[in-house]
mmCIF file of C-alpha atoms and ligand atoms in Angstrom:
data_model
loop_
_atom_site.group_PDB
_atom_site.id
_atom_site.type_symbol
_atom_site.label_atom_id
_atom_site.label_comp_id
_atom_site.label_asym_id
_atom_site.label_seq_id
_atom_site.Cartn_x
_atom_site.Cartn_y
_atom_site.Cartn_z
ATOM 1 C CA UNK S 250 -23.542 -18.420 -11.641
ATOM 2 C CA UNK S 251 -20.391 -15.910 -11.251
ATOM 3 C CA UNK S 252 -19.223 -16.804 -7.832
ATOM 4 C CA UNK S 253 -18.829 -13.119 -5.563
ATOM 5 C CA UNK S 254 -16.108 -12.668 -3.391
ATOM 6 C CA UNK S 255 -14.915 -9.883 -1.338
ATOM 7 C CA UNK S 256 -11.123 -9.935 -0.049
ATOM 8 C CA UNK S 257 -10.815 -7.701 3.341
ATOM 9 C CA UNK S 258 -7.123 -7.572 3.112
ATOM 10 C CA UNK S 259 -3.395 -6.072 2.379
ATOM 11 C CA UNK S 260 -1.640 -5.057 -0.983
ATOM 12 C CA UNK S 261 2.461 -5.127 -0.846
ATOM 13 C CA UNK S 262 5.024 -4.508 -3.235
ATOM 14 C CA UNK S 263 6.789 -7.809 -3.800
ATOM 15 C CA UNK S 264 10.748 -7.077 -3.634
ATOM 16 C CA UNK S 265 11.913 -10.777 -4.699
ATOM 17 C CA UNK S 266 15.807 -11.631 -4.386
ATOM 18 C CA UNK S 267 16.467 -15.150 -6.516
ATOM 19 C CA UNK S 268 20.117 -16.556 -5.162
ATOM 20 C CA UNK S 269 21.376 -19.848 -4.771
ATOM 21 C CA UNK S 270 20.740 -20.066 -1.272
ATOM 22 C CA UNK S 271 19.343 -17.573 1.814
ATOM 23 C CA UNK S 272 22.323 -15.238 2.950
ATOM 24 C CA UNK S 273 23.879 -16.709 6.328
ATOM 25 C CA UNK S 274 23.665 -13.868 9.189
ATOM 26 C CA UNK S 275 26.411 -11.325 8.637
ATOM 27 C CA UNK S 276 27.075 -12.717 5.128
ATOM 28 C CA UNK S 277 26.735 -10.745 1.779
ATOM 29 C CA UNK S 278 25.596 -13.132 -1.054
ATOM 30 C CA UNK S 279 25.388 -12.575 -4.870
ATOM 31 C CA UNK S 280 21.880 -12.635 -6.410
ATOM 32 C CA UNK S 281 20.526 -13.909 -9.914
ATOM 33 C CA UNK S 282 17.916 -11.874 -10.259
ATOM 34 C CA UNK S 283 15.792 -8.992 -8.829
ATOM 35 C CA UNK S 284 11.801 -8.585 -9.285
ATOM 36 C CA UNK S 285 9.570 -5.805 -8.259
ATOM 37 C CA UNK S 286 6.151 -7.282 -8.822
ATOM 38 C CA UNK S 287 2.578 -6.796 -7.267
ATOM 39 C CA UNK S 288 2.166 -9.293 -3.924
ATOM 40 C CA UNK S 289 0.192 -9.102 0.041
ATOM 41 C CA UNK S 290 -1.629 -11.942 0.919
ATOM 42 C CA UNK S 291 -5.110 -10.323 0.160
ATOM 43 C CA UNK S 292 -4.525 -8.689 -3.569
ATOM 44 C CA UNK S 293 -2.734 -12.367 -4.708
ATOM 45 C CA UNK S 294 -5.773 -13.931 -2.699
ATOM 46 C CA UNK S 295 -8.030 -11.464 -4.808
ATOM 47 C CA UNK S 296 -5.843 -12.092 -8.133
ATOM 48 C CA UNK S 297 -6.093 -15.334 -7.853
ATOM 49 C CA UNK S 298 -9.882 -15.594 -7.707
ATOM 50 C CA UNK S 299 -10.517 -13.082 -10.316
ATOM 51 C CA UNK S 300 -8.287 -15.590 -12.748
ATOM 52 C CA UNK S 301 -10.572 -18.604 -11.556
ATOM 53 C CA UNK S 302 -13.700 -16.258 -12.829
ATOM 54 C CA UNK S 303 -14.863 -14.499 -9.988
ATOM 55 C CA UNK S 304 -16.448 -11.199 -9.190
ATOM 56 C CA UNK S 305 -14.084 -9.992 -6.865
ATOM 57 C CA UNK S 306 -13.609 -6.793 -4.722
ATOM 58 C CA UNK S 307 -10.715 -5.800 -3.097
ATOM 59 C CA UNK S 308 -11.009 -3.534 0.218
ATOM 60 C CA UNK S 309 -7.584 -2.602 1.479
ATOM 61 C CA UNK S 310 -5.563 0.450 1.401
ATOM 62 C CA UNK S 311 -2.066 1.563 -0.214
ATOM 63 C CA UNK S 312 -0.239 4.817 -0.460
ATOM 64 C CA UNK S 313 -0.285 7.500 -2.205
ATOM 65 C CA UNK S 314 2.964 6.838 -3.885
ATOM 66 C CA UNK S 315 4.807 4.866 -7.310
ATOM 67 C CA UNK S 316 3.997 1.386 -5.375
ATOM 68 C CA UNK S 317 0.390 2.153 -5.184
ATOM 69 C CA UNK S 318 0.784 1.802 -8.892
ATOM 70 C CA UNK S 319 1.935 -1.291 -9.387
ATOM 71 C CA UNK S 320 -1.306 -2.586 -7.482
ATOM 72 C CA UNK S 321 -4.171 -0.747 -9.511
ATOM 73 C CA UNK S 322 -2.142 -1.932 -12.513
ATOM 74 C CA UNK S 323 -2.372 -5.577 -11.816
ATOM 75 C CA UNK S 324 -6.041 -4.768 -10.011
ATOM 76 C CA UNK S 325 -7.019 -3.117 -13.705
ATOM 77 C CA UNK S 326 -6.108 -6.115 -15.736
ATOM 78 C CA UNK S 327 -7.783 -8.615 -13.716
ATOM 79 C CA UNK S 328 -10.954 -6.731 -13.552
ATOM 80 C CA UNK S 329 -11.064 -6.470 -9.474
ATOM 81 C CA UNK S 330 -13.612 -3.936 -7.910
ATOM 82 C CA UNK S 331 -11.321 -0.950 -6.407
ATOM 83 C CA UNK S 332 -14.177 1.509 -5.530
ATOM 84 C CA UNK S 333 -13.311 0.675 -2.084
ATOM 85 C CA UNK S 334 -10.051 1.002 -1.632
ATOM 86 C CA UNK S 335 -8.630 4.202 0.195
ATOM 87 C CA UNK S 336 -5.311 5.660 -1.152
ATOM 88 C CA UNK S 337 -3.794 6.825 2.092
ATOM 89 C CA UNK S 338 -2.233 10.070 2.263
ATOM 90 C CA UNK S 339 0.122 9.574 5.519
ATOM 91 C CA UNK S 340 1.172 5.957 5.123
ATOM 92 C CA UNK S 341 3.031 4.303 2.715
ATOM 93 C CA UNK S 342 1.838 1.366 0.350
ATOM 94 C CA UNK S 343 2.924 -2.086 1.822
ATOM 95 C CA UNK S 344 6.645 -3.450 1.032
ATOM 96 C CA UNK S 345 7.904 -6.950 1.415
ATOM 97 C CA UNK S 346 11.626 -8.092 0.439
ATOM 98 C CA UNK S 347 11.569 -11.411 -0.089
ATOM 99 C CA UNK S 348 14.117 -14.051 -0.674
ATOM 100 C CA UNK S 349 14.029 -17.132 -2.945
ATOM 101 C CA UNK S 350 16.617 -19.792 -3.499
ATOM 102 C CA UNK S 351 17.371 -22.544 -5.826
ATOM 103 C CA UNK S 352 14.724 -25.053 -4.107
ATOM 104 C CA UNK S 353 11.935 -22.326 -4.810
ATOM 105 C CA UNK S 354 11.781 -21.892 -0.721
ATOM 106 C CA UNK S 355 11.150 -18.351 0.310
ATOM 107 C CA UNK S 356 11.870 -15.977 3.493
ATOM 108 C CA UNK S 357 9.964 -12.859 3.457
ATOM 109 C CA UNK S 358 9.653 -9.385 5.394
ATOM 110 C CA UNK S 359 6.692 -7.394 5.130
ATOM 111 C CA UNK S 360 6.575 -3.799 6.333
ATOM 112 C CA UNK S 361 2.869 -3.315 6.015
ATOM 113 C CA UNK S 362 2.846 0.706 6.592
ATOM 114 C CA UNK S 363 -0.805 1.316 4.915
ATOM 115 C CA UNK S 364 -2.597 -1.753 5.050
ATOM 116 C CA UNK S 365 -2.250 -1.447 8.820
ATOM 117 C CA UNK S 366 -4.190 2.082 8.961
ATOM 118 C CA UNK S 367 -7.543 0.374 7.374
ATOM 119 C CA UNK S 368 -10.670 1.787 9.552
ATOM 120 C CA UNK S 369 -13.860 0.131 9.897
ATOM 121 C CA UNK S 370 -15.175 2.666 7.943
ATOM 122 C CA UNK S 371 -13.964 1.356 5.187
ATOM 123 C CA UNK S 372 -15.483 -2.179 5.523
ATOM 124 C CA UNK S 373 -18.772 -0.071 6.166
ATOM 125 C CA UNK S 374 -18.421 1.196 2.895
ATOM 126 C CA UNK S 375 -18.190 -1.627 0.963
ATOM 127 C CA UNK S 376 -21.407 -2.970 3.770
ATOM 128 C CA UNK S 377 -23.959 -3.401 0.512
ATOM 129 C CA UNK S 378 -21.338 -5.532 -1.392
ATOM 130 C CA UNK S 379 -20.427 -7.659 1.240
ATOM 131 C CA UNK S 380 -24.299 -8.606 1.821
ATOM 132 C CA UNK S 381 -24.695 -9.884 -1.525
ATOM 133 C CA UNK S 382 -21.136 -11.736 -1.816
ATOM 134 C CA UNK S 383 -21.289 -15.479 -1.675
ATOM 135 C CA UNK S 384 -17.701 -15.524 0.747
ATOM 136 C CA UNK S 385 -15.688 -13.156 1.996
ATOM 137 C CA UNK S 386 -12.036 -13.632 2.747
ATOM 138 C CA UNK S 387 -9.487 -11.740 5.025
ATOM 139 C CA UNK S 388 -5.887 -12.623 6.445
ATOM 140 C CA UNK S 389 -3.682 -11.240 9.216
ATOM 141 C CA UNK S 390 -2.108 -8.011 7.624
ATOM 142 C CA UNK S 391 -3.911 -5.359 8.303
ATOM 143 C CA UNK S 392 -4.938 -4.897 11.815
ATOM 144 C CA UNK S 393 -6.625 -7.750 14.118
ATOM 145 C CA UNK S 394 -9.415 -5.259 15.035
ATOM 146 C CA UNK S 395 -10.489 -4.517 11.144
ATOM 147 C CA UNK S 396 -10.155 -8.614 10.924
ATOM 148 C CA UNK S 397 -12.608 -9.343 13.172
ATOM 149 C CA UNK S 398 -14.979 -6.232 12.274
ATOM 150 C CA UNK S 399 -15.027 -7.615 8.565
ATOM 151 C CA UNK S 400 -15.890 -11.073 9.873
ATOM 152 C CA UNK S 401 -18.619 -9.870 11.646
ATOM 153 C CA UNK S 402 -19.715 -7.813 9.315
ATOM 154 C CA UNK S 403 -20.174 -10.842 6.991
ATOM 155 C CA UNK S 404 -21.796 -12.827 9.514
ATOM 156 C CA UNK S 405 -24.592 -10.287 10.130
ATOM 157 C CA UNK S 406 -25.048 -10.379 6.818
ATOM 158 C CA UNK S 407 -25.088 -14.614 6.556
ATOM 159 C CA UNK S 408 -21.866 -14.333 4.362
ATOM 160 C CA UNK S 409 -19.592 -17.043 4.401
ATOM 161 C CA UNK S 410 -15.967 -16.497 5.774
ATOM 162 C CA UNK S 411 -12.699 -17.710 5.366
ATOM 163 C CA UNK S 412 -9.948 -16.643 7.668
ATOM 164 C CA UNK S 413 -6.103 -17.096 6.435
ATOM 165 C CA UNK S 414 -4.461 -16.745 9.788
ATOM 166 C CA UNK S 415 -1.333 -15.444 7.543
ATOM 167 C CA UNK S 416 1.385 -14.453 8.843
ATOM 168 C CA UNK S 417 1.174 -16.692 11.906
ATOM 169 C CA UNK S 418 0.176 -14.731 14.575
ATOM 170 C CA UNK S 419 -2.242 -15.179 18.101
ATOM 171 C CA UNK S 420 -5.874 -14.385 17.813
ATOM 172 C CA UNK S 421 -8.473 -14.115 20.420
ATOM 173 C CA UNK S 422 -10.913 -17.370 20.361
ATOM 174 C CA UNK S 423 -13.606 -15.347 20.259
ATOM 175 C CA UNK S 424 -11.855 -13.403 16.374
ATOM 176 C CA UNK S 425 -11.648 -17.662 15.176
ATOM 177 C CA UNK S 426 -15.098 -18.217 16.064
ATOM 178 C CA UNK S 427 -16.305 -15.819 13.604
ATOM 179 C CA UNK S 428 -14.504 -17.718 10.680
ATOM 180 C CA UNK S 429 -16.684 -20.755 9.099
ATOM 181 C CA UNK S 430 -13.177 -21.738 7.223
ATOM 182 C CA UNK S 431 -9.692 -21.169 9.090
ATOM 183 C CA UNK S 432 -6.918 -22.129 6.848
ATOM 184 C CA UNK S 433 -3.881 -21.633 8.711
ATOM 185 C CA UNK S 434 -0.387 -23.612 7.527
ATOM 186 C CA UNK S 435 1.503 -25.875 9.603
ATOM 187 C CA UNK S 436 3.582 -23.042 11.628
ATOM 188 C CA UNK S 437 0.453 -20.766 11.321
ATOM 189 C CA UNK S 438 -1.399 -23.531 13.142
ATOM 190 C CA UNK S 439 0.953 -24.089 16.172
ATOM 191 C CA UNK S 440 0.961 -20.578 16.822
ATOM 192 C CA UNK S 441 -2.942 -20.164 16.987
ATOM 193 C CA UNK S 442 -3.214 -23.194 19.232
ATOM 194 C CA UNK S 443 -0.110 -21.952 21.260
ATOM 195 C CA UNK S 444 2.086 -25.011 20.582
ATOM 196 C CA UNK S 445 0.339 -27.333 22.695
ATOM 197 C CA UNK S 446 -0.678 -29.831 20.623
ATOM 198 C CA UNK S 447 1.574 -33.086 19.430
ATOM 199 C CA UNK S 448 -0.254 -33.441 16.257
ATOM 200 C CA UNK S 449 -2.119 -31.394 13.292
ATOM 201 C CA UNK S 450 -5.486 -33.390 13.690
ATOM 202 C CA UNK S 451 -5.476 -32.242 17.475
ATOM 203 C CA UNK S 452 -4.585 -28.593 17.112
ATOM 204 C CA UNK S 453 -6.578 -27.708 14.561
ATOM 205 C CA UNK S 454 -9.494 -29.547 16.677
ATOM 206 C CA UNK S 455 -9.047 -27.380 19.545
ATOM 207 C CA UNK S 456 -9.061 -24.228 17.071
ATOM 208 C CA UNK S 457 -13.151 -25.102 16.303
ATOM 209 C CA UNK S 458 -15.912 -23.794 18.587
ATOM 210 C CA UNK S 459 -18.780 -24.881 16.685
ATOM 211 C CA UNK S 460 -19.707 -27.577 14.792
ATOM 212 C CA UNK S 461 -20.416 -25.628 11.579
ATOM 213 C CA UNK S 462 -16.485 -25.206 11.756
ATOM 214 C CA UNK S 463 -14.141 -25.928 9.429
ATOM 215 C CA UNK S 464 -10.109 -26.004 9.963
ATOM 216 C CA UNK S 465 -8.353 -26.607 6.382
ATOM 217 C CA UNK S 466 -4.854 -27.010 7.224
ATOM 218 C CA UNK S 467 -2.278 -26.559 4.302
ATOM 219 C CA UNK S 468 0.620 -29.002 4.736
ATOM 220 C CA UNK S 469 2.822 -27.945 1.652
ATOM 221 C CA UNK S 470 3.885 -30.939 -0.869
ATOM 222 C CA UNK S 471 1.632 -33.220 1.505
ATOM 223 C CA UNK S 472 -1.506 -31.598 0.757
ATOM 224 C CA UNK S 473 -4.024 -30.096 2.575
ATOM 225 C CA UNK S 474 -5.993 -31.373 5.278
ATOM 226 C CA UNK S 475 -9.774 -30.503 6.405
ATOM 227 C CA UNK S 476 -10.709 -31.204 10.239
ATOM 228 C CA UNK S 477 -13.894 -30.811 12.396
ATOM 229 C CA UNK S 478 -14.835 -31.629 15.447
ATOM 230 C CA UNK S 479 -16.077 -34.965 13.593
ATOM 231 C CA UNK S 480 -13.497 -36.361 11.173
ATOM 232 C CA UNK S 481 -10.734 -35.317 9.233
ATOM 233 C CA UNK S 482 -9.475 -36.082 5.538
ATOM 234 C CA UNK S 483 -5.713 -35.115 4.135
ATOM 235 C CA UNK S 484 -6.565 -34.364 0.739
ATOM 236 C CA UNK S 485 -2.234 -35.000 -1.425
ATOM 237 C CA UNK S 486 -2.003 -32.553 -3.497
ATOM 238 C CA UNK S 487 -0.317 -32.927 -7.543
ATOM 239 C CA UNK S 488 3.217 -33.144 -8.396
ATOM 240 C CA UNK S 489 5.145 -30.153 -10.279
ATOM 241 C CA UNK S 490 8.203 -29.256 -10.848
ATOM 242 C CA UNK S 491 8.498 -26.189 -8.133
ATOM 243 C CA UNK S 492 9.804 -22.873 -9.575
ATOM 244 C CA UNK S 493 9.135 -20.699 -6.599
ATOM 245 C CA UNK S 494 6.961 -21.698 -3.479
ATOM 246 C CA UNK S 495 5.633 -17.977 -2.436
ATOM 247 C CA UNK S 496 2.068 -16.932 -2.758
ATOM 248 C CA UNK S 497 1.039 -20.660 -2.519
ATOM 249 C CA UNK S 498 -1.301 -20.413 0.190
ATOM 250 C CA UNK S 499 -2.703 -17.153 -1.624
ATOM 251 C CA UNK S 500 -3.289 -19.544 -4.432
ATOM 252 C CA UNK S 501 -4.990 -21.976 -2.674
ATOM 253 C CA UNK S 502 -7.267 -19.887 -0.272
ATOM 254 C CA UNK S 503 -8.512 -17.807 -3.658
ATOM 255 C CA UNK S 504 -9.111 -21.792 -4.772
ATOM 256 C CA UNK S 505 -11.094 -22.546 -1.527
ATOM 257 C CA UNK S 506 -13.215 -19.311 -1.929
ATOM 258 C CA UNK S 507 -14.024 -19.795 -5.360
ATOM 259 C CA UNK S 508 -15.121 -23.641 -5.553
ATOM 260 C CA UNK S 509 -17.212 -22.814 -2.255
ATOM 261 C CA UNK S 510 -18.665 -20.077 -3.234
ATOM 262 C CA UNK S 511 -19.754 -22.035 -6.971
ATOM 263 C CA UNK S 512 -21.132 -24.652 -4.347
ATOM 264 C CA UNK S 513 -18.366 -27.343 -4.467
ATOM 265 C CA UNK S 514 -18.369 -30.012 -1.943
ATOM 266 C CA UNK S 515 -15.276 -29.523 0.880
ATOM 267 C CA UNK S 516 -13.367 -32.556 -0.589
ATOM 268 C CA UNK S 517 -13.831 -30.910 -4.215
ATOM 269 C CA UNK S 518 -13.007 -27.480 -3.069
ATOM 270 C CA UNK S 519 -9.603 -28.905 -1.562
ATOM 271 C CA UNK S 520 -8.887 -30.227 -4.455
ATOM 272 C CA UNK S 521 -9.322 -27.157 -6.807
ATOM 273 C CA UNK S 522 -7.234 -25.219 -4.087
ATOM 274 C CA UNK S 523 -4.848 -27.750 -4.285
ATOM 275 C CA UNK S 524 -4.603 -28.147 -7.998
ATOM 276 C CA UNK S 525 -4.479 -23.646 -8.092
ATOM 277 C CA UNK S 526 -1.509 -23.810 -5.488
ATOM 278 C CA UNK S 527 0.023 -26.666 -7.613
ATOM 279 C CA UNK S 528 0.779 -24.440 -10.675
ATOM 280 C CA UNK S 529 1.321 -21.461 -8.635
ATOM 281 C CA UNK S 530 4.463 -23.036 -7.467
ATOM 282 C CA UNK S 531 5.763 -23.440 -11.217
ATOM 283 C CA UNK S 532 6.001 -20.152 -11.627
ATOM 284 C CA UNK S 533 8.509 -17.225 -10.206
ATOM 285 C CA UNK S 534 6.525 -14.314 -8.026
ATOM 286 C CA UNK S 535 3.258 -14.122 -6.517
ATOM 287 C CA UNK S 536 0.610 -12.336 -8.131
ATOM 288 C CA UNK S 537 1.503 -12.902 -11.671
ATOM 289 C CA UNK S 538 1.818 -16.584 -11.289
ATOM 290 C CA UNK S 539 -1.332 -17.446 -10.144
ATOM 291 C CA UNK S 540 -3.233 -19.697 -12.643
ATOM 292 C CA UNK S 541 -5.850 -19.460 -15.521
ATOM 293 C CA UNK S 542 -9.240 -21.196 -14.474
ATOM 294 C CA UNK S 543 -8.501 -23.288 -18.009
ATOM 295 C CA UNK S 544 -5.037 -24.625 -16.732
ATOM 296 C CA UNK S 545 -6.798 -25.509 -13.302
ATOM 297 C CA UNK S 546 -9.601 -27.609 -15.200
ATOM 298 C CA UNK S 547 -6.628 -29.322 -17.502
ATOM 299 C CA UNK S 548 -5.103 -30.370 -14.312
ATOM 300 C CA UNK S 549 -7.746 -31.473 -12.444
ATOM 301 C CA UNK S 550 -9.066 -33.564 -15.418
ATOM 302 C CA UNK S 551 -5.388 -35.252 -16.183
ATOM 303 C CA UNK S 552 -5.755 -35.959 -12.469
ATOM 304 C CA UNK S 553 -8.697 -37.686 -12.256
HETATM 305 O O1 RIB V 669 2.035 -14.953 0.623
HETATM 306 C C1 RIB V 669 2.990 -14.271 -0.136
HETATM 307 C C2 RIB V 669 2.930 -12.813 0.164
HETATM 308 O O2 RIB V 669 3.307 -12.589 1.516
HETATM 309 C C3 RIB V 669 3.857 -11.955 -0.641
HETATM 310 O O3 RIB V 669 3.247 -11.485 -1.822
HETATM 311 C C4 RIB V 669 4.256 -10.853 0.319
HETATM 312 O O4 RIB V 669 3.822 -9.591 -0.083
HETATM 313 C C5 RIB V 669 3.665 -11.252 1.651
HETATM 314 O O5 RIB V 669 2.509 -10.582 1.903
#
C-alpha cells in the first residue's frame, strides 16, 4: 500500500553560502561556493517523502515570481500533488540565505514573505485529500493560526499528525495537543517547554497532554529519542561522513511520516528517519539531497 501524505507547509528558495567558517559580526569573509537550490521545511519534508515512495501533496503558497519556479520544478520531478497550492499575487515566494562551513554546520535566515499569507481556505480546499491521507505533516513557517487549523482539520477527519515545531518558536498547549507526533530538536524543545526543564526526557514529558502522545526528539549525531508519558527510548543514529547538516530534520520527519503511515512500529519508524537524515547529511543542499528509498533500505540492511 502507497503510503498518503499531505505536507501543510512553506516552500523557500535555498540561498546556500559554503566558506570555511561563519563570518564573525562586522567581518567580510570569502566564500567557496554559492547555490540557489529549492529548500522550506515543508517542500524538503514533502521531497523527501515523495523519494521514500509516497503519494504526497504539498499545500503551501509561493509567489508569483522566477523563485516560484524553482519549486514547481523540483515539485514536477518528484511527482508531488500541486493542485493546491496558491501562487500569490502580492507576496513574494519564500527566501532563506543560508550559511555552511567546513564542518557541514549551518546558520540560516528565512524571510518567509508568501508562505506566511496561507488562508484556511486553502487547507479547506485540499479538505477531501486530507480525509483520505494516512498522516499529515506541518511545521512552524507559515502562520501559527493555519498550523493549528490544518491539525484540526486532520483530526476531524481521524488523520494522523505530525508537528515539526521548526523553527523553534512558542505554541499555545492547546496548538501541541492537536499533534499525535511532535518532533521538535534539542533548541526547538527548550523553547516549547520555556526552558524549564534540566533534561530532554523531562521537557519533552511536560510537552504531552494525552497519553496517545508522542514527543520524538531529534538529538543530531546522538540520535533521536521517542518519549511518553510512559517510557522513553534514544534510538543512535548511523555514522557518515557529514557533507552538509541542513535539511536534516526535513529528512527525518518525511522518514517518520512515511514508515508510520506504511504501519511501522515507533522504534522502526525512528530508525528509517534516522537512517533518511543519515545520508541527507552526505550531501550539499536541502532538497536535492534527500535520499532514494533504495539507498535507505541498503543502509538499514548493512545496519542490521
Ligand atoms: O530545514 C532546512 C530549511 O530551513 C532550508 O531549506 C531553509 O529554506 C529553511 O526553511
Amino acid at each position: 500500500m502507497t503510503a498518503k501524505i499531505v505536507v501543510v507547509g512553506s516552500f523557500n528558495t535555498d540561498l546556500t553560502a559554503y566558506a570555511e567558517r561563519m563570518p564573525r559580526p562586522g567581518e567580510t569573509l570569502s566564500g567557496k561556493k554559492f547555490v540557489t537550490g529549492p529548500g522550506g521545511k515543508g517542500s524538503n519534508q514533502a521531497v523527501a517523502a515523495a523519494r521514500l515512495g509516497a503519494e504526497v501533496t504539498f499545500i503551501g503558497r509561493v509567489g508569483n515570481d522566477v523563485f516560484a519556479e524553482i519549486a514547481y520544478n523540483i515539485w514536477r520531478a518528484e511527482g508531488i500533488n500541486t493542485d493546491y497550492v496558491i501562487r500569490d499575487a502580492d507576496h513574494s515566494t519564500g527566501v532563506a540565505p543560508i550559511w555552511v562551513d567546513d564542518k557541514g554546520e549551518n546558520s540560516i535566515i528565512v524571510i518567509l514573505g508568501a508562505n506566511l499569507n496561507m488562508q484556511k481556505s486553502d487547507v479547506d480546499a485540499a479538505a477531501k485529500l486530507i480525509a483520505e491521507a494516512d498522516v499529515l505533516i506541518t511545521q512552524l513557517e507559515i502562520n501559527y493560526d493555519m498550523v493549528a487549523y490544518a491539525l484540526q482539520v486532520a483530526r476531524q477527519h481521524g488523520v494522523r499528525t505530525i508537528l515539526n515545531p521548526a523553527p523553534a518558536g512558542k505554541l499555545p498547549a492547546e496548538v501541541i495537543a492537536l499533534a499525535d507526533y511532535i518532533t521538535p530538536n534539542e533548541t526547538e524543545l527548550e523553547e516549547l517547554s520555556n526552558h524549564v526543564s534540566s533534561s530532554v526526557e523531562e521537557a519533552a514529558r511536560s510537552l504531552l497532554s494525552s497519553p496517545d502522545q508522542t514527543v520524538v526528539v531529534t538529538r543530531g549525531a546522538d540520535g533521536a529519542q521517542w518519549v511518553r508519558q510512559q517510557g522513553s527510548l534514544l534510538l543512535p543514529t548511523f555514522k557518515v561522513d557529514v557533507v552538509d547538516t541542513t535539511g536534516a530534520g526535513d529528512a527525518f520527519n518525511g522518514g517518520l511520516a512515511v514508515a508510520l503511515a506504511e504501519g511501522k512500529s515507533l522504534d522502526e519508524a525512528i530508525r528509517f528517519a534516522n537512517a533518511t537524515a543519515a545520508l541527507c547529511v552526505t550531501k550539499p543542499g536541502t532538497a536535492p539531497s534527500m535520499p532514494q528509498r533504495a539507498d535507505v533500505e541498503a543502509l538499514l540492511a548493512r545496519s542490521s
